[in-house]
């Protein structure tokens, strides 16, 4: 096979190409030296490599040892060190040998004494400056002998050594060929190839094709030449067995998906028709070179055509438990024990502490296994409740396995039994009396804290990610609902409203003119809505350019551009835990300003079957023709396809839960529906940038304004050189204000999932904010308006201490229907 090598100072490089190279093994990164970390950090942040070696151009010196340890801790697979440097630098010998690769000049292979000293000191070797013409005869035999000696000497590492061959470049341009790859493979050597000589393009004959290089060393005992391929998930569990060819491997690497070779139908793009697609994570050849292993992330119902996760039946153990809990998180029966665990963090914490204590007390083999299973169960409930998967947990274990530095391993003071073997009880000292010292749930509502200078690129990338939403199960639940509404119309809406909302309707629609008594409001509420309506209308009306653009592109050729309103729009206004006349305003006013001929509003009914008066009042003000008394996927289906009483619309706008979003996406993707949507939607989110000029009370208020929306909301505070005292004031305000909120139980779940990131300057803050692309961005900084031009990605921006986010949510005039989940990169409000 081959080892790609990249000089990271020669950029830019294709991200797609690098990601595909990363699928087939380690990549060697040529770096200037070990002291300058900036270039490497930027490279890793951009390309997110799985396994990589670091090969410094500048010779390593004793002072570099701490840098080496730091790089190994942060995830580098190997550090390449020259053989001569290794022998004269005693500090290097203290590093784990399986994390080192030794580079040896080809001329030194004949130095038997040197080779003897270096053999077995590391798990991998690079032979540098090899003359292409010398790869035959005596040198080839010497190289083979060296590799055999290395393989024998590293049995303690429980792995097969890699020996890479780096060719000379001084005298002539090198032609990298498949013959060279195959020739070296006969002695278990890998060809090191600079990235500029590699390609994924089948038509490019001037470069070495990566898929060809992978498969040319494989053997097959089949007449058709196909390679047996084992497909496993990210945890190494076998999903099934298929076949691959060179062509299918090429396509898999290009698309980074599961592509195989069907014995009857040619190339097989897994999931192309069923939706059970695969994201390719790694391709590996087995030790004998006669089969492949594809590691994939499986989506949809599973790998097997029988709709099971594997071709060998269903899941077992922790995977099965995780799947069960993910389903129960969505559909656990009301009031059930599982639902209580998901909804009550105090109960869950108590159970985890209880089971941990019982495990510590267990003594027999059976009891220890039983209590461990209990602890795993409740720990996994906490993970699933916070959208954390087993893969996420194992990724942390893998990362810890790569660390060279070790923690002392001492217990925290409250758990240090050795310090509490003797306790005073009624004034008498009693031996071996261990006090029960399990701390109760803290009342402090606080965010996680990180320092940008102390986290690596992978951790930074994880902070930028939103909680992963597993949409497969949701889509499977939504499809039957949509089909029912398409087939049964109003009857299906009435049926689902009774099932999900516990409301029995006679008709699902109220038509204009709406009864005055159904939208009666007190004067204060009515005046507040009217004021908000006027402000929002004024701002949106100013955006509408009613003029016609006329351009004479050349003499006699006149082109013009003008707009027309979408004829019929459906506006979805959520119900559930809050009354949202504000969303009705934000959706209805743009439709009215645009001049849409028909506006239909959908919103779940109250328990008595009526519409929320505030929503109906706004519906009247914007000129809606009908209000659909339904929520969820059934409401979206009615708007998308139409029923006996609900007109089919041309576009659907409005936020909702995961089921609403899934229904919108499905309807948009169905060409027979002829429907568009405003944007995908995720949970509410907000990012605040604050410096020492900020007012802690206001910063906390803005953070909580979104944290109280739902348990899946996320808020982020970026502190710019905040003093410890100022940060402590903000944290105290978060707790004190949150404790007074009517929705404090929601905040107790959303705030611990949120985080504070401390940075050194505004440039770092802006870089993180633009990468995060928040729904709402608030600048609590000195001279905030000066930084507006640096903002690239955000749904809405609030400038300065006196621009509260809640104002924009309700009445300032701007719209609160905004892109979430990072979609601010490509959608506007």
XYZ file of N, CA and C in Angstrom, residues 496-626:
393
model
N -55.789 12.239 14.493
C -54.488 12.487 15.109
C -54.560 13.579 16.178
N -55.459 14.546 16.011
C -55.618 15.581 17.043
C -56.173 14.957 18.324
N -57.091 13.996 18.170
C -57.614 13.294 19.339
C -56.527 12.448 19.999
N -55.668 11.834 19.168
C -54.640 10.951 19.688
C -53.526 11.710 20.387
N -53.011 12.767 19.740
C -51.826 13.456 20.261
C -52.169 14.627 21.191
N -53.246 15.356 20.891
C -53.592 16.549 21.676
C -54.735 16.300 22.653
N -55.341 15.090 22.578
C -56.467 14.739 23.455
C -57.629 15.713 23.289
N -57.853 16.151 22.043
C -58.930 17.097 21.744
C -59.795 16.496 20.641
N -61.114 16.447 20.873
C -62.039 15.914 19.869
C -62.646 17.067 19.084
N -62.363 17.137 17.794
C -62.857 18.214 16.943
C -64.017 17.717 16.083
N -64.906 18.638 15.778
C -65.950 18.346 14.791
C -65.457 18.693 13.392
N -64.738 19.800 13.305
C -64.135 20.228 12.045
C -62.729 20.735 12.340
N -61.763 20.493 11.473
C -60.398 20.928 11.780
C -60.096 22.366 11.399
N -61.045 23.095 10.838
C -60.748 24.422 10.298
C -61.748 25.460 10.796
N -61.233 26.647 11.120
C -62.068 27.835 11.365
C -61.824 28.791 10.212
N -62.887 29.258 9.589
C -62.751 30.148 8.435
C -63.089 31.579 8.817
N -62.428 32.526 8.140
C -62.728 33.939 8.340
C -64.110 34.259 7.752
N -64.813 35.271 8.303
C -64.417 36.126 9.434
C -64.524 35.378 10.758
N -63.521 35.587 11.608
C -63.462 34.881 12.868
C -64.400 35.519 13.888
N -65.023 34.715 14.764
C -65.944 35.266 15.765
C -65.223 36.234 16.707
N -65.759 37.440 16.908
C -65.094 38.416 17.803
C -64.842 37.863 19.198
N -65.809 37.073 19.715
C -65.644 36.561 21.077
C -64.487 35.569 21.190
N -64.093 34.947 20.048
C -63.001 33.966 20.071
C -61.631 34.630 20.084
N -61.596 35.942 19.819
C -60.307 36.632 19.839
C -60.350 37.848 20.762
N -61.204 37.763 21.783
C -61.309 38.847 22.761
C -60.085 38.852 23.667
N -59.477 40.028 23.841
C -58.273 40.178 24.662
C -58.431 41.338 25.616
N -57.675 41.304 26.710
C -57.653 42.476 27.581
C -56.903 43.603 26.876
N -57.139 44.842 27.288
C -56.593 46.011 26.590
C -55.069 46.020 26.571
N -54.446 45.614 27.665
C -52.981 45.655 27.727
C -52.379 44.705 26.688
N -52.908 43.492 26.620
C -52.393 42.513 25.649
C -52.651 42.972 24.222
N -53.879 43.486 23.978
C -54.211 43.926 22.623
C -53.309 45.066 22.179
N -53.069 46.048 23.071
C -52.213 47.190 22.703
C -50.779 46.732 22.455
N -50.307 45.759 23.251
C -48.942 45.236 23.060
C -48.815 44.562 21.692
N -49.811 43.761 21.317
C -49.782 43.093 20.012
C -49.852 44.119 18.891
N -50.718 45.145 19.064
C -50.850 46.178 18.022
C -49.530 46.934 17.824
N -48.858 47.241 18.953
C -47.576 47.949 18.849
C -46.535 47.088 18.128
N -46.468 45.819 18.506
C -45.536 44.912 17.839
C -45.878 44.788 16.355
N -47.168 44.676 16.053
C -47.610 44.558 14.657
C -47.125 45.753 13.835
N -47.308 46.952 14.376
C -46.916 48.169 13.639
C -45.404 48.192 13.387
N -44.626 47.860 14.414
C -43.166 47.887 14.262
C -42.692 46.855 13.241
N -43.220 45.645 13.352
C -42.795 44.565 12.446
C -43.232 44.885 11.014
N -44.463 45.395 10.874
C -44.956 45.738 9.532
C -44.077 46.822 8.910
N -43.748 47.854 9.680
C -42.951 48.962 9.160
C -41.588 48.476 8.664
N -40.945 47.625 9.443
C -39.611 47.156 9.071
C -39.663 46.255 7.835
N -40.655 45.371 7.770
C -40.747 44.450 6.638
C -41.230 45.147 5.375
N -42.129 46.093 5.537
C -42.599 46.835 4.362
C -41.444 47.611 3.721
N -40.523 48.097 4.572
C -39.374 48.849 4.038
C -38.433 47.956 3.230
N -38.472 46.651 3.484
C -37.595 45.732 2.754
C -38.122 45.398 1.363
N -39.405 45.610 1.133
C -40.041 45.178 -0.113
C -39.775 46.208 -1.210
N -38.948 45.851 -2.157
C -38.657 46.735 -3.294
C -39.692 46.459 -4.385
N -40.654 47.350 -4.503
C -41.748 47.147 -5.457
C -41.408 47.645 -6.855
N -40.242 48.259 -7.029
C -39.867 48.787 -8.339
C -39.423 47.652 -9.261
N -39.404 47.938 -10.558
C -38.932 46.976 -11.551
C -37.531 47.353 -11.995
N -36.625 46.397 -11.912
C -35.251 46.623 -12.356
C -35.214 46.513 -13.882
N -34.675 47.543 -14.538
C -34.561 47.550 -16.002
C -33.106 47.801 -16.372
N -32.514 46.898 -17.161
C -31.122 47.022 -17.563
C -31.010 46.766 -19.063
N -30.380 47.704 -19.756
C -30.085 47.488 -21.175
C -28.703 46.853 -21.244
N -28.683 45.553 -21.446
C -27.417 44.821 -21.399
C -26.555 45.071 -22.628
N -27.177 45.422 -23.744
C -26.467 45.863 -24.949
C -27.487 46.634 -25.789
N -27.049 47.426 -26.721
C -28.005 48.247 -27.484
C -29.138 47.403 -28.064
N -30.342 47.764 -27.681
C -31.518 47.078 -28.202
C -31.959 45.883 -27.405
N -31.172 45.495 -26.388
C -31.545 44.346 -25.558
C -31.833 44.843 -24.149
N -33.097 44.792 -23.755
C -33.513 45.311 -22.453
C -34.036 44.151 -21.601
N -33.441 43.976 -20.414
C -33.852 42.924 -19.479
C -34.419 43.570 -18.224
N -35.453 42.962 -17.677
C -36.042 43.520 -16.453
C -36.318 42.407 -15.457
N -36.407 42.806 -14.197
C -36.693 41.854 -13.126
C -37.718 42.458 -12.193
N -38.779 41.684 -11.902
C -39.804 42.142 -10.978
C -40.282 40.952 -10.157
N -40.946 41.217 -9.035
C -41.371 40.141 -8.137
C -42.886 40.037 -8.100
N -43.376 38.843 -7.801
C -44.793 38.597 -7.567
C -44.909 37.758 -6.291
N -45.930 37.981 -5.500
C -46.060 37.221 -4.246
C -46.406 35.759 -4.511
N -45.977 34.894 -3.610
C -46.432 33.506 -3.635
C -47.931 33.519 -3.365
N -48.682 32.767 -4.165
C -50.141 32.895 -4.128
C -50.745 32.433 -2.806
N -50.310 31.252 -2.321
C -50.967 30.683 -1.147
C -49.893 30.139 -0.204
N -49.873 30.624 1.044
C -48.851 30.198 2.005
C -49.489 29.600 3.248
N -48.802 28.597 3.819
C -49.215 27.995 5.075
C -48.226 28.360 6.164
N -48.738 28.874 7.275
C -47.883 29.347 8.358
C -48.105 28.472 9.587
N -47.038 27.830 10.054
C -47.151 26.933 11.204
C -46.745 27.665 12.476
N -47.669 27.730 13.436
C -47.426 28.385 14.726
C -47.468 27.313 15.809
N -46.334 27.003 16.452
C -46.319 25.932 17.466
C -47.213 26.265 18.649
N -47.608 25.230 19.384
C -48.342 25.402 20.642
C -47.512 24.800 21.744
N -48.082 23.867 22.473
C -47.293 23.151 23.480
C -47.077 23.945 24.746
N -45.800 24.278 25.048
C -45.470 24.855 26.364
C -45.601 26.368 26.411
N -45.935 27.012 25.303
C -46.005 28.474 25.306
C -47.050 28.944 24.297
N -47.601 30.131 24.550
C -48.518 30.784 23.611
C -47.677 31.699 22.734
N -47.848 31.598 21.408
C -46.916 32.267 20.501
C -47.607 33.197 19.486
N -48.261 34.250 19.959
C -48.742 35.245 18.990
C -47.580 35.919 18.264
N -46.395 35.934 18.924
C -45.218 36.549 18.294
C -44.857 35.830 17.004
N -44.876 34.486 17.007
C -44.573 33.735 15.782
C -45.622 33.990 14.716
N -46.889 34.122 15.126
C -47.952 34.438 14.167
C -47.681 35.779 13.496
N -47.202 36.755 14.276
C -46.835 38.064 13.713
C -45.665 37.935 12.749
N -44.647 37.216 13.180
C -43.418 37.110 12.386
C -43.631 36.404 11.054
N -44.608 35.497 11.005
C -44.901 34.785 9.763
C -45.987 35.483 8.951
N -47.010 35.987 9.652
C -48.157 36.561 8.957
C -47.884 37.907 8.315
N -47.103 38.762 8.972
C -46.859 40.108 8.441
C -46.064 40.081 7.139
N -44.955 39.300 7.031
C -44.273 39.236 5.730
C -45.197 38.749 4.604
N -46.086 37.796 4.917
C -47.018 37.315 3.897
C -47.994 38.414 3.483
N -48.424 39.190 4.473
C -49.349 40.287 4.161
C -48.645 41.389 3.368
N -47.422 41.737 3.774
C -46.654 42.768 3.060
C -46.395 42.333 1.613
N -46.066 41.051 1.432
C -45.780 40.557 0.089
C -47.012 40.570 -0.798
N -48.204 40.486 -0.185
C -49.423 40.480 -0.972
C -49.913 39.095 -1.326
N -49.564 38.076 -0.511
C -50.039 36.714 -0.775
C -51.577 36.709 -0.762
N -52.169 36.033 -1.747
C -53.627 36.078 -1.890
C -54.336 35.278 -0.807
N -53.707 34.240 -0.305
C -54.354 33.455 0.747
C -53.328 33.031 1.778
N -53.698 33.254 3.049
C -52.839 32.895 4.181
C -53.611 31.912 5.048
N -53.045 30.726 5.244
C -53.641 29.713 6.130
C -52.695 29.502 7.299
N -53.215 29.602 8.499
C -52.408 29.434 9.713
C -52.784 28.113 10.371
N -51.777 27.348 10.760
C -51.997 26.088 11.482
C -51.415 26.213 12.880
N -52.203 25.809 13.877
C -51.722 25.851 15.258
C -52.525 24.856 16.085
N -51.886 24.141 17.014
C -52.613 23.149 17.813
C -53.714 23.801 18.644
N -54.840 23.124 18.801
C -55.936 23.704 19.604
C -55.663 23.581 21.096
N -56.394 24.383 21.854
C -56.377 24.229 23.309
C -57.221 23.009 23.689
N -57.219 22.650 24.963
C -57.910 21.447 25.417
C -59.416 21.509 25.157
N -59.963 22.736 25.068
C -61.396 22.862 24.800
C -61.705 22.928 23.303
N -60.680 22.742 22.458
C -60.904 22.722 21.031
C -60.896 24.080 20.358
N -60.555 25.135 21.094
C -60.539 26.483 20.522
C -59.109 26.913 20.208
N -59.009 28.029 19.460
C -57.701 28.595 19.142
C -57.302 29.564 20.249
N -56.016 29.660 20.523
C -55.522 30.667 21.464
C -55.978 32.043 20.983
N -56.669 32.845 21.803
C -57.221 34.132 21.336
C -56.160 35.066 20.740
N -54.958 35.085 21.341
C -53.917 35.974 20.830
C -53.532 35.597 19.399
N -53.439 34.268 19.129
C -53.093 33.802 17.785
C -54.204 34.137 16.799
N -55.456 33.936 17.215
C -56.578 34.222 16.323
C -56.684 35.715 16.038
N -56.374 36.550 17.039
C -56.411 38.005 16.850
C -55.392 38.443 15.790
N -54.179 37.863 15.868
C -53.165 38.190 14.858
C -53.570 37.645 13.495
N -54.164 36.447 13.474
C -54.635 35.878 12.207
C -55.631 36.824 11.541
N -56.482 37.400 12.348
C -57.454 38.387 11.828
C -56.731 39.627 11.286
N -55.730 40.119 12.010
C -55.028 41.340 11.599
C -54.255 41.148 10.284
N -53.684 39.960 10.077
C -52.899 39.744 8.854
C -53.765 39.288 7.688
N -55.060 39.074 7.948
C -55.963 38.713 6.861
C -55.957 37.237 6.507
N -55.697 36.361 7.477
C -55.718 34.916 7.200
C -57.137 34.479 6.843
N -57.221 33.554 5.892
C -58.539 33.077 5.474
C -59.016 31.911 6.318
N -58.085 31.126 6.840
C -58.446 29.951 7.625
C -57.407 29.705 8.714
